[in-house]
Short mmCIF file of C-alpha atoms in Angstrom, two decimals:
data_model
loop_
_atom_site.label_atom_id
_atom_site.label_comp_id
_atom_site.label_asym_id
_atom_site.label_seq_id
_atom_site.Cartn_x
_atom_site.Cartn_y
_atom_site.Cartn_z
CA UNK A 136 0.40 -0.35 0.05
CA UNK A 137 1.49 3.61 -0.81
CA UNK A 138 1.42 6.05 1.22
CA UNK A 139 1.75 8.92 -0.87
CA UNK A 140 -0.01 9.16 -4.26
CA UNK A 141 0.60 11.59 -7.02
CA UNK A 142 0.28 11.80 -10.57
CA UNK A 143 3.04 10.85 -12.73
CA UNK A 144 1.50 12.96 -15.85
CA UNK A 145 2.53 15.36 -18.06
CA UNK A 146 0.32 17.63 -17.87
CA UNK A 147 0.57 20.48 -20.28
CA UNK A 148 -0.91 23.21 -19.68
CA UNK A 149 -0.32 27.30 -22.20
CA UNK A 150 1.60 29.33 -19.98
CA UNK A 151 -0.08 32.00 -17.59
CA UNK A 152 -2.37 28.96 -16.75
CA UNK A 153 -2.84 28.09 -13.40
CA UNK A 154 -1.70 24.88 -12.95
CA UNK A 155 -2.56 22.93 -9.67
CA UNK A 156 -1.01 19.85 -8.94
CA UNK A 157 -2.04 17.25 -6.02
CA UNK A 158 -0.72 14.98 -3.84
CA UNK A 159 -2.98 11.98 -1.75
CA UNK A 160 -1.66 10.47 1.25
CA UNK A 161 -3.44 7.68 3.96
CA UNK A 162 -1.34 8.44 6.93
CA UNK A 163 -3.77 10.25 9.10
CA UNK A 164 -0.01 11.48 11.19
CA UNK A 165 1.53 13.51 8.70
CA UNK A 166 1.36 17.35 9.75
CA UNK A 167 4.53 18.57 8.00
CA UNK A 168 4.06 18.69 4.00
CA UNK A 169 6.42 20.10 1.39
CA UNK A 170 6.82 21.18 -2.06
CA UNK A 171 10.02 20.36 -4.39
CA UNK A 172 11.08 21.67 -7.61
CA UNK A 173 13.22 19.29 -9.66
CA UNK A 174 14.53 20.33 -12.88
CA UNK A 175 15.77 17.53 -15.73
CA UNK A 176 19.33 16.22 -14.58
CA UNK A 177 19.09 18.82 -10.76
CA UNK A 178 18.80 18.26 -7.66
CA UNK A 179 15.66 18.27 -6.14
CA UNK A 180 14.77 22.33 -4.66
CA UNK A 181 12.56 23.21 -1.80
CA UNK A 182 9.54 25.38 -2.72
CA UNK A 183 6.55 25.53 0.47
CA UNK A 184 6.46 23.79 2.76
CA UNK A 185 3.60 23.98 5.49
CA UNK A 186 2.68 22.85 8.90
CA UNK A 187 -1.21 21.30 9.94
CA UNK A 188 -4.00 21.90 7.98
CA UNK A 189 -3.88 25.33 6.26
CA UNK A 190 -2.81 28.18 2.71
CA UNK A 191 0.45 29.08 1.94
CA UNK A 192 1.44 31.50 -0.02
CA UNK A 193 5.02 31.89 -1.72
CA UNK A 194 4.92 34.65 -4.93
CA UNK A 195 2.78 33.08 -7.29
CA UNK A 196 2.72 29.49 -5.40
CA UNK A 197 0.24 28.43 -3.12
CA UNK A 198 0.53 26.03 -1.04
CA UNK A 199 -3.14 23.41 0.51
CA UNK A 200 -3.62 21.26 3.06
CA UNK A 201 -6.43 19.90 3.63
CA UNK A 202 -6.58 17.33 6.12
CA UNK A 203 -9.45 15.43 6.19
CA UNK A 204 -9.05 14.75 3.03
CA UNK A 205 -6.58 13.71 3.17
CA UNK A 206 -5.10 16.05 0.14
CA UNK A 207 -2.37 18.73 -0.17
CA UNK A 208 -2.20 20.50 -3.70
CA UNK A 209 -0.05 23.47 -4.65
CA UNK A 210 -1.22 25.90 -7.25
CA UNK A 211 0.52 28.39 -9.65
CA UNK A 212 -0.49 31.40 -11.18
CA UNK A 213 0.83 32.73 -14.35
CA UNK A 214 2.86 30.19 -15.01
CA UNK A 215 6.28 30.11 -17.21
CA UNK A 216 7.75 28.60 -18.88
CA UNK A 217 10.68 28.49 -16.53
CA UNK A 218 8.25 26.43 -14.65
CA UNK A 219 8.73 23.04 -17.21
CA UNK A 220 9.59 20.93 -14.42
CA UNK A 221 9.05 18.04 -12.08
CA UNK A 222 7.03 18.17 -8.50
CA UNK A 223 7.17 16.04 -5.88
CA UNK A 224 4.86 16.44 -2.51
CA UNK A 225 7.23 15.23 0.28
CA UNK A 226 5.36 15.29 4.44
CA UNK A 227 5.89 13.43 7.80
CA UNK A 228 4.61 12.79 10.70
CA UNK A 229 7.29 15.31 12.96
CA UNK A 230 7.67 12.50 15.62
CA UNK A 231 11.60 11.83 14.85
CA UNK A 232 11.15 8.26 14.66
CA UNK A 233 11.73 5.60 12.55
CA UNK A 234 13.68 5.30 9.50
CA UNK A 235 12.27 6.87 7.25
CA UNK A 236 12.26 10.69 8.25
CA UNK A 237 10.44 12.21 4.71
CA UNK A 238 7.58 10.31 2.79
CA UNK A 239 8.02 11.69 -0.37
CA UNK A 240 5.53 11.00 -3.66
CA UNK A 241 6.97 10.06 -7.87
CA UNK A 242 6.89 13.63 -9.26
CA UNK A 243 4.33 14.93 -11.31
CA UNK A 244 6.51 16.10 -14.11
CA UNK A 245 4.85 19.91 -15.76
CA UNK A 246 5.71 21.84 -18.91
CA UNK A 247 4.29 25.24 -19.98
CA UNK A 248 4.20 25.44 -22.98
CA UNK A 249 5.27 29.18 -24.49
CA UNK B 231 22.16 23.17 -3.36
CA UNK B 232 23.37 26.15 -1.63
CA UNK B 233 26.24 23.54 0.82
CA UNK B 234 25.75 20.41 -0.49
CA UNK B 235 28.75 19.51 -3.09
CA UNK B 236 28.10 16.43 -4.24
CA UNK B 237 31.61 14.62 -6.03
CA UNK B 238 31.66 12.87 -8.35
CA UNK B 239 29.05 13.81 -10.02
CA UNK B 240 29.14 11.32 -13.06
CA UNK B 241 30.62 7.88 -12.80
CA UNK B 242 30.78 5.08 -14.62
CA UNK B 243 32.85 1.90 -13.17
CA UNK B 244 32.19 -2.15 -14.52
CA UNK B 245 30.84 -4.83 -12.60
CA UNK B 246 32.69 -5.83 -9.56
CA UNK B 247 34.32 -2.82 -8.71
CA UNK B 248 34.55 -0.31 -5.12
CA UNK B 249 32.80 2.88 -5.14
CA UNK B 250 32.68 5.47 -3.14
CA UNK B 251 30.52 8.49 -3.54
CA UNK B 252 30.87 11.48 -2.21
CA UNK B 253 27.72 14.47 0.68
CA UNK B 254 30.08 17.41 1.57
CA UNK B 255 27.91 20.34 3.24
CA UNK B 256 28.90 23.71 4.93
CA UNK B 257 25.58 23.64 7.02
CA UNK B 258 26.54 21.75 10.02
CA UNK B 259 23.44 19.53 9.27
CA UNK B 260 23.29 16.93 11.87
CA UNK B 261 20.57 14.69 9.29
CA UNK B 262 22.60 13.48 6.37
CA UNK B 263 20.76 11.22 3.79
CA UNK B 264 21.73 9.25 0.72
CA UNK B 265 18.68 9.06 -2.00
CA UNK B 266 18.42 6.92 -5.51
CA UNK B 267 16.34 8.19 -7.73
CA UNK B 268 15.31 5.91 -10.75
CA UNK B 269 12.20 6.34 -13.15
CA UNK B 270 8.96 4.99 -11.96
CA UNK B 271 10.03 4.68 -8.72
CA UNK B 272 10.51 8.02 -7.39
CA UNK B 273 13.72 8.91 -5.06
CA UNK B 274 14.47 5.81 -1.87
CA UNK B 275 16.27 5.93 0.75
CA UNK B 276 19.53 4.09 1.17
CA UNK B 277 21.07 5.35 4.23
CA UNK B 278 20.84 7.71 6.43
CA UNK B 279 23.34 9.27 9.42
CA UNK B 280 22.44 11.79 12.47
CA UNK B 281 25.41 12.67 13.89
CA UNK B 282 29.17 11.31 13.95
CA UNK B 283 29.40 7.21 13.21
CA UNK B 284 25.95 6.87 13.43
CA UNK B 285 24.28 5.79 10.62
CA UNK B 286 21.04 3.58 9.68
CA UNK B 287 19.52 1.77 7.08
CA UNK B 288 16.60 3.21 5.11
CA UNK B 289 14.19 1.76 2.35
CA UNK B 290 17.04 0.22 0.15
CA UNK B 291 19.90 -0.70 1.98
CA UNK B 292 20.97 -3.51 0.78
CA UNK B 293 24.19 -3.76 -1.73
CA UNK B 294 25.70 -0.26 0.09
CA UNK B 295 26.83 1.17 2.42
CA UNK B 296 28.10 4.46 4.58
CA UNK B 297 30.36 6.29 6.59
CA UNK B 298 30.76 9.52 8.84
CA UNK B 299 33.43 10.48 10.34
CA UNK B 300 32.57 14.04 9.74
CA UNK B 301 29.86 16.04 10.46
CA UNK B 302 30.68 17.78 7.04
CA UNK B 303 31.36 14.33 5.14
CA UNK B 304 28.87 10.96 4.20
CA UNK B 305 30.77 8.65 1.69
CA UNK B 306 28.43 6.01 0.14
CA UNK B 307 29.92 2.34 -0.93
CA UNK B 308 29.62 0.49 -2.88
CA UNK B 309 31.63 -2.50 -2.11
CA UNK B 310 30.58 -4.46 -5.78
CA UNK B 311 28.70 -2.41 -8.14
CA UNK B 312 25.90 -4.78 -10.02
CA UNK B 313 24.27 -3.68 -13.05
CA UNK B 314 20.92 -2.32 -11.25
CA UNK B 315 22.41 0.01 -9.16
CA UNK B 316 22.93 1.97 -11.94
CA UNK B 317 20.69 5.31 -10.74
CA UNK B 318 21.13 8.86 -9.83
CA UNK B 319 22.14 9.56 -6.33
CA UNK B 320 20.70 12.16 -4.16
CA UNK B 321 22.38 13.48 -1.22
CA UNK B 322 20.59 15.89 1.85
CA UNK B 323 20.18 17.32 4.72
CA UNK B 324 18.32 17.93 7.58
CA UNK B 325 18.43 19.45 10.82
CA UNK B 326 15.90 16.96 11.89
CA UNK B 327 14.43 13.55 11.23
CA UNK B 328 11.48 14.57 9.86
CA UNK B 329 11.90 18.47 9.50
CA UNK B 330 13.13 19.78 5.18
CA UNK B 331 15.80 18.19 3.16
CA UNK B 332 17.95 20.03 1.68
CA UNK B 333 19.25 18.11 -2.15
CA UNK B 334 22.43 18.19 -3.38
CA UNK B 335 23.16 18.44 -7.36
CA UNK B 336 23.10 14.68 -8.11
CA UNK B 337 25.37 11.74 -8.74
CA UNK B 338 25.08 9.35 -11.58
CA UNK B 339 26.44 6.77 -12.24
CA UNK B 340 26.59 3.76 -15.06
CA UNK B 341 27.74 0.51 -13.59
CA UNK B 342 28.29 -1.07 -17.36
#
């Protein structure tokens, strides 16, 4: 049973569109949520992190957590070709125990068409 | 990639040879991790360290060993490389086990 599900895509949208990326999870203990952006042949880069439920905004990016539905989202407004990348979600229960630390989704490949 | 370097960045080696990958950090973070990333599998944790000489296994540790003799360096060793270990290897660091992690630029390893 996979703990974190993420549609691999590719998701292709025109420049300027609003993009919605999502992850679902099964572990109700998760309370710390992150989004990473990974360009081709580069390391993942931390984009956003949130604690518990609610929204967090940073420029064109908004992270949203709905713990009741076990569902997290990343919205990108006014999408640009430079946003084309793979986006990975990650989460943890903050317990500090176990070998896993963070649990990652497999990533969604996003393509912004000029 | 700030404060984290990996070496080598690319390596081609033959089956059966030993290989050591190095991760170096300048952030003085306590936790360091080694992941491999493969198509269809995402990031998988190999080993992690929670301090000098303190390490533990991750999800896919078979065939790999690690060492950490200094806070800033974390080494990953493939004792006898196999073709199934062809992958991209990422090092990551964090202040705590369940905190956000910061990744290095990766090492692309090909075992022929």
